[in-house]
Amino acid sequence: MELLGIRFCSVNNQAEKEIDFFENGLGLKNSFKDMQDVEGMEGFFGGIFSTKDGASWAEIWPSGEQMPAGLMLQLVVDNADSLAQHAEKQGLDPQGPVDAHGERIYYIQSPSGLNMSFQSKLEP
């Protein structure tokens, strides 16, 4: 099992200010702006601030009815199924899998209550 990337997701009612902070305050590129021309994304507001290689990023989204406020740490791994099996053997209770966006995703909560997911690319 190998950790390939880390994603951090913040959904909150201050998203516009946070995105402005990342874009203008820190001068980071919001790659989500490039996706807003995709069909179905019109009018959707958010921020994705990625590493150069695209392996890790921070996401910021406005909270709402379909996206409740919260934080999530996402671990990108080489094999989510193997990690889930390992976690279960350690007495943990990962939920899933859910296949979405070309990834196999499991959800779990850390001992401190941090919402987490771990995911890997789906095989073609």
PDB file of N, CA and C in Angstrom, residues 93-96 105-109 116-118:
ATOM      1  N   ASP A  93     -13.618   0.260  10.639  1.00  0.00           N
ATOM      2  CA  ASP A  93     -14.846   0.016   9.895  1.00  0.00           C
ATOM      3  C   ASP A  93     -14.983   0.967   8.709  1.00  0.00           C
ATOM      4  N   PRO A  94     -14.153   0.778   7.657  1.00  0.00           N
ATOM      5  CA  PRO A  94     -14.308   1.636   6.487  1.00  0.00           C
ATOM      6  C   PRO A  94     -15.648   1.379   5.801  1.00  0.00           C
ATOM      7  N   GLN A  95     -16.271   2.419   5.291  1.00  0.00           N
ATOM      8  CA  GLN A  95     -17.554   2.322   4.605  1.00  0.00           C
ATOM      9  C   GLN A  95     -17.317   2.407   3.106  1.00  0.00           C
ATOM     10  N   GLY A  96     -17.987   1.565   2.364  1.00  0.00           N
ATOM     11  CA  GLY A  96     -17.849   1.571   0.917  1.00  0.00           C
ATOM     12  C   GLY A  96     -17.588   0.185   0.415  1.00  0.00           C
ATOM     13  N   ILE A 105     -13.711   4.588  -3.797  1.00  0.00           N
ATOM     14  CA  ILE A 105     -13.595   5.416  -2.601  1.00  0.00           C
ATOM     15  C   ILE A 105     -14.181   4.688  -1.390  1.00  0.00           C
ATOM     16  N   TYR A 106     -13.458   4.755  -0.285  1.00  0.00           N
ATOM     17  CA  TYR A 106     -13.937   4.285   1.021  1.00  0.00           C
ATOM     18  C   TYR A 106     -13.925   5.471   1.984  1.00  0.00           C
ATOM     19  N   TYR A 107     -14.825   5.446   2.948  1.00  0.00           N
ATOM     20  CA  TYR A 107     -14.922   6.519   3.936  1.00  0.00           C
ATOM     21  C   TYR A 107     -14.674   5.948   5.324  1.00  0.00           C
ATOM     22  N   ILE A 108     -14.057   6.780   6.158  1.00  0.00           N
ATOM     23  CA  ILE A 108     -13.735   6.360   7.524  1.00  0.00           C
ATOM     24  C   ILE A 108     -13.569   7.616   8.375  1.00  0.00           C
ATOM     25  N   GLN A 109     -13.658   7.453   9.667  1.00  0.00           N
ATOM     26  CA  GLN A 109     -13.450   8.573  10.578  1.00  0.00           C
ATOM     27  C   GLN A 109     -12.257   8.250  11.470  1.00  0.00           C
ATOM     28  N   MET A 116     -12.595  11.248   6.771  1.00  0.00           N
ATOM     29  CA  MET A 116     -11.542  10.899   5.831  1.00  0.00           C
ATOM     30  C   MET A 116     -12.105  10.006   4.731  1.00  0.00           C
ATOM     31  N   SER A 117     -11.406   9.992   3.612  1.00  0.00           N
ATOM     32  CA  SER A 117     -11.642   8.989   2.582  1.00  0.00           C
ATOM     33  C   SER A 117     -10.283   8.501   2.114  1.00  0.00           C
ATOM     34  N   PHE A 118     -10.286   7.312   1.553  1.00  0.00           N
ATOM     35  CA  PHE A 118      -9.100   6.859   0.826  1.00  0.00           C
ATOM     36  C   PHE A 118      -9.596   6.254  -0.470  1.00  0.00           C
TER      37      PHE A 118
END
